[in-house]
Coordinates of N, CA and C in Angstrom, one line a residue:
K1 N -15.5 -87.8 -54.5 CA -15.7 -86.6 -53.9 C -15.0 -86.5 -52.9
F2 N -14.4 -85.3 -52.0 CA -14.1 -85.1 -51.2 C -15.4 -84.9 -49.6
D3 N -15.3 -85.5 -48.8 CA -16.1 -85.4 -47.7 C -15.2 -84.9 -46.4
P4 N -15.2 -83.8 -46.0 CA -14.6 -83.2 -44.6 C -15.0 -84.6 -43.3
N5 N -15.9 -85.2 -43.5 CA -16.2 -86.2 -42.5 C -15.7 -87.7 -42.6
D6 N -15.4 -87.8 -43.8 CA -14.3 -88.9 -44.2 C -13.3 -89.3 -43.3
T7 N -13.2 -90.3 -42.8 CA -11.6 -90.7 -41.9 C -10.6 -91.5 -43.4
T8 N -9.6 -90.6 -42.6 CA -8.3 -90.7 -43.5 C -7.2 -91.3 -42.8
H9 N -7.4 -91.5 -41.3 CA -6.7 -92.6 -40.4 C -7.2 -93.4 -39.4
R10 N -6.9 -94.2 -38.8 CA -7.3 -95.4 -38.0 C -6.8 -95.2 -36.8
F11 N -7.2 -95.1 -35.5 CA -6.3 -95.1 -34.4 C -5.7 -96.4 -33.9
L12 N -5.0 -96.9 -33.5 CA -4.0 -98.1 -33.3 C -4.2 -98.3 -31.6
T13 N -4.7 -99.3 -31.6 CA -5.4 -99.7 -30.0 C -4.3 -101.1 -30.1
Q14 N -4.3 -101.2 -28.5 CA -3.3 -102.3 -28.0 C -3.9 -103.4 -28.2
R15 N -4.9 -103.8 -28.6 CA -5.2 -105.3 -29.2 C -4.7 -105.5 -30.6
Q16 N -4.2 -104.3 -31.3 CA -3.5 -104.7 -32.5 C -2.2 -104.0 -32.1
C17 N -1.5 -103.6 -31.4 CA 0.0 -103.2 -31.0 C -0.4 -103.5 -29.7
P18 N 0.1 -104.4 -29.1 CA 0.1 -105.1 -27.5 C 1.4 -104.5 -27.0
S19 N 2.7 -103.8 -27.4 CA 3.5 -103.2 -27.1 C 3.3 -101.9 -26.7
L20 N 1.9 -101.4 -27.1 CA 1.6 -100.1 -26.4 C 1.3 -100.1 -24.7
A21 N 1.4 -101.4 -24.4 CA 0.9 -101.3 -23.1 C 2.0 -101.2 -22.3
R22 N 3.3 -101.3 -23.0 CA 4.1 -100.6 -22.1 C 4.7 -99.3 -21.9
V23 N 4.0 -98.6 -22.6 CA 4.4 -97.5 -22.3 C 3.6 -96.8 -21.1
V24 N 4.5 -95.7 -20.3 CA 4.3 -95.3 -19.0 C 3.9 -94.0 -19.1
A25 N 2.7 -93.4 -18.8 CA 2.3 -91.8 -19.3 C 2.0 -91.0 -17.6
T26 N 2.6 -90.2 -17.5 CA 2.7 -89.2 -16.3 C 2.2 -88.1 -16.6
L27 N 1.4 -87.6 -15.6 CA 1.0 -85.8 -16.2 C 2.2 -85.2 -15.5
V28 N 2.5 -84.1 -15.8 CA 3.6 -83.1 -15.8 C 2.7 -81.8 -15.4
G29 N 2.8 -81.5 -14.4 CA 1.7 -80.0 -13.9 C 0.6 -80.4 -14.5
K30 N -0.3 -79.5 -15.0 CA -1.5 -79.4 -15.6 C -1.7 -79.3 -17.1
D31 N -0.4 -79.3 -17.6 CA -0.3 -79.0 -19.3 C 0.6 -79.9 -20.0
K32 N 1.4 -80.8 -19.2 CA 1.9 -81.8 -20.0 C 1.9 -83.3 -19.6
L33 N 2.3 -84.2 -20.7 CA 2.4 -85.7 -20.6 C 3.5 -86.2 -20.9
T34 N 4.4 -87.0 -19.8 CA 5.5 -87.4 -20.1 C 5.0 -88.7 -20.5
L35 N 5.5 -89.1 -21.5 CA 5.2 -90.6 -21.9 C 6.8 -91.5 -21.9
V36 N 7.2 -92.8 -21.5 CA 8.3 -93.3 -21.6 C 7.6 -94.8 -22.3
Y37 N 9.2 -95.3 -22.7 CA 9.1 -96.3 -23.4 C 10.4 -97.1 -23.9
N38 N 10.9 -98.2 -23.1 CA 12.1 -98.4 -23.3 C 13.3 -97.5 -23.1
Q39 N 13.1 -97.1 -22.0 CA 14.4 -96.0 -21.6 C 13.8 -94.5 -22.8
T40 N 13.3 -94.1 -23.5 CA 12.7 -93.8 -24.3 C 11.6 -92.6 -23.5
T41 N 12.0 -91.5 -23.4 CA 10.8 -90.3 -23.3 C 10.5 -89.2 -24.0
I42 N 9.4 -88.7 -24.2 CA 9.1 -87.9 -24.9 C 8.0 -86.9 -24.0
E43 N 8.2 -85.7 -24.1 CA 7.1 -84.7 -23.6 C 6.0 -84.1 -24.2
L44 N 4.9 -84.0 -24.4 CA 3.6 -84.0 -24.8 C 2.9 -82.8 -24.6
P45 N 2.2 -81.7 -25.1 CA 1.3 -81.0 -24.8 C 0.0 -81.8 -24.3
L46 N -0.6 -81.5 -23.4 CA -2.3 -82.2 -23.4 C -3.1 -81.4 -24.0
E47 N -3.1 -80.1 -24.5 CA -3.5 -79.6 -25.3 C -3.1 -79.0 -26.5
P48 N -3.8 -79.7 -27.7 CA -3.2 -79.2 -29.0 C -2.3 -77.7 -29.2
P49 N -1.3 -77.5 -30.2 CA -0.9 -76.4 -30.4 C -2.0 -75.3 -31.0
S50 N -2.1 -74.2 -31.2 CA -3.2 -73.6 -31.5 C -3.1 -73.7 -32.8
S51 N -1.7 -73.9 -33.3 CA -1.9 -74.0 -34.7 C -1.0 -75.5 -35.2
P52 N -2.1 -76.4 -34.9 CA -1.4 -77.6 -35.4 C -1.0 -77.8 -37.1
K53 N 0.5 -78.4 -37.0 CA 1.1 -78.8 -38.0 C 0.2 -79.1 -39.3
Q54 N -0.9 -80.2 -38.8 CA -1.9 -80.8 -39.7 C -3.2 -81.4 -38.6
S55 N -4.2 -81.6 -39.0 CA -5.3 -81.9 -38.5 C -6.0 -83.1 -39.9
Y56 N -6.8 -84.4 -38.9 CA -7.1 -85.0 -39.7 C -8.1 -85.3 -38.9
R57 N -9.3 -86.2 -40.0 CA -10.3 -87.4 -39.5 C -9.5 -88.8 -39.1
A58 N -10.0 -89.0 -37.8 CA -9.5 -90.2 -37.8 C -10.5 -91.2 -37.1
G59 N -10.8 -92.6 -37.3 CA -11.8 -93.7 -36.9 C -11.1 -94.3 -35.7
I60 N -12.3 -94.5 -34.7 CA -12.0 -95.1 -33.8 C -13.1 -96.3 -33.6
W61 N -13.1 -97.4 -33.8 CA -14.7 -98.3 -33.3 C -15.5 -97.5 -34.3
D62 N -16.5 -97.1 -33.9 CA -17.6 -96.6 -34.9 C -17.5 -95.3 -34.7
D63 N -16.6 -94.6 -34.3 CA -16.5 -93.1 -34.1 C -15.9 -92.3 -35.1
Q64 N -15.9 -91.0 -35.2 CA -15.1 -90.5 -36.3 C -14.6 -88.8 -35.5
V65 N -13.2 -88.7 -35.0 CA -12.8 -87.9 -34.3 C -11.6 -87.3 -35.1
T66 N -11.3 -85.7 -34.7 CA -10.7 -85.0 -35.4 C -9.2 -85.0 -34.3
V67 N -8.2 -85.4 -35.2 CA -6.7 -85.3 -34.3 C -6.2 -84.4 -34.7
D68 N -4.8 -83.7 -34.1 CA -3.7 -83.1 -34.5 C -2.9 -83.7 -34.5
D69 N -1.8 -83.3 -35.8 CA -0.2 -84.0 -35.6 C 0.6 -83.1 -34.3
L70 N 1.0 -83.8 -33.8 CA 2.1 -83.5 -32.6 C 3.1 -83.0 -33.3
G71 N 3.3 -83.6 -34.4 CA 5.3 -83.7 -34.9 C 5.8 -84.5 -35.0
D72 N 7.2 -84.2 -35.8 CA 7.8 -85.6 -36.1 C 8.4 -86.2 -34.8
K73 N 8.5 -85.2 -34.0 CA 9.6 -86.5 -32.6 C 8.0 -86.9 -32.1
A74 N 7.1 -86.7 -31.7 CA 6.0 -87.6 -31.6 C 5.9 -88.8 -32.4
A75 N 6.2 -88.4 -33.8 CA 5.9 -89.7 -34.4 C 6.6 -90.4 -34.4
A76 N 8.1 -90.2 -34.4 CA 9.1 -91.1 -34.2 C 9.2 -91.8 -32.9
F77 N 8.7 -91.1 -31.7 CA 8.3 -91.9 -30.6 C 7.8 -93.1 -30.8
F78 N 6.2 -92.9 -31.7 CA 5.6 -94.1 -31.7 C 6.0 -94.9 -32.6
Q79 N 6.7 -94.7 -33.4 CA 7.2 -95.3 -34.6 C 8.1 -96.3 -33.8
R80 N 9.0 -96.1 -33.0 CA 9.5 -97.0 -32.2 C 9.0 -98.4 -31.5
I81 N 7.8 -97.9 -31.0 CA 7.1 -98.9 -30.3 C 6.8 -100.3 -31.1

């Protein structure tokens, strides 16, 4: 039985993936975030799109939150880490 509150994904922390500590984050204006890792840069919106590609329920420690998929470009950036 499907429960919309069940988590389908888990957050990954620096404890599990220490190389996340090497990501440099910089605010760009009031609405964007630039991430840099090993000379690869991506710019992401601080607010999710009004119509995200997909939303998921994700678990982080004992909490459950709704997260939005920011697309293939963001996924490719984090897969390199």
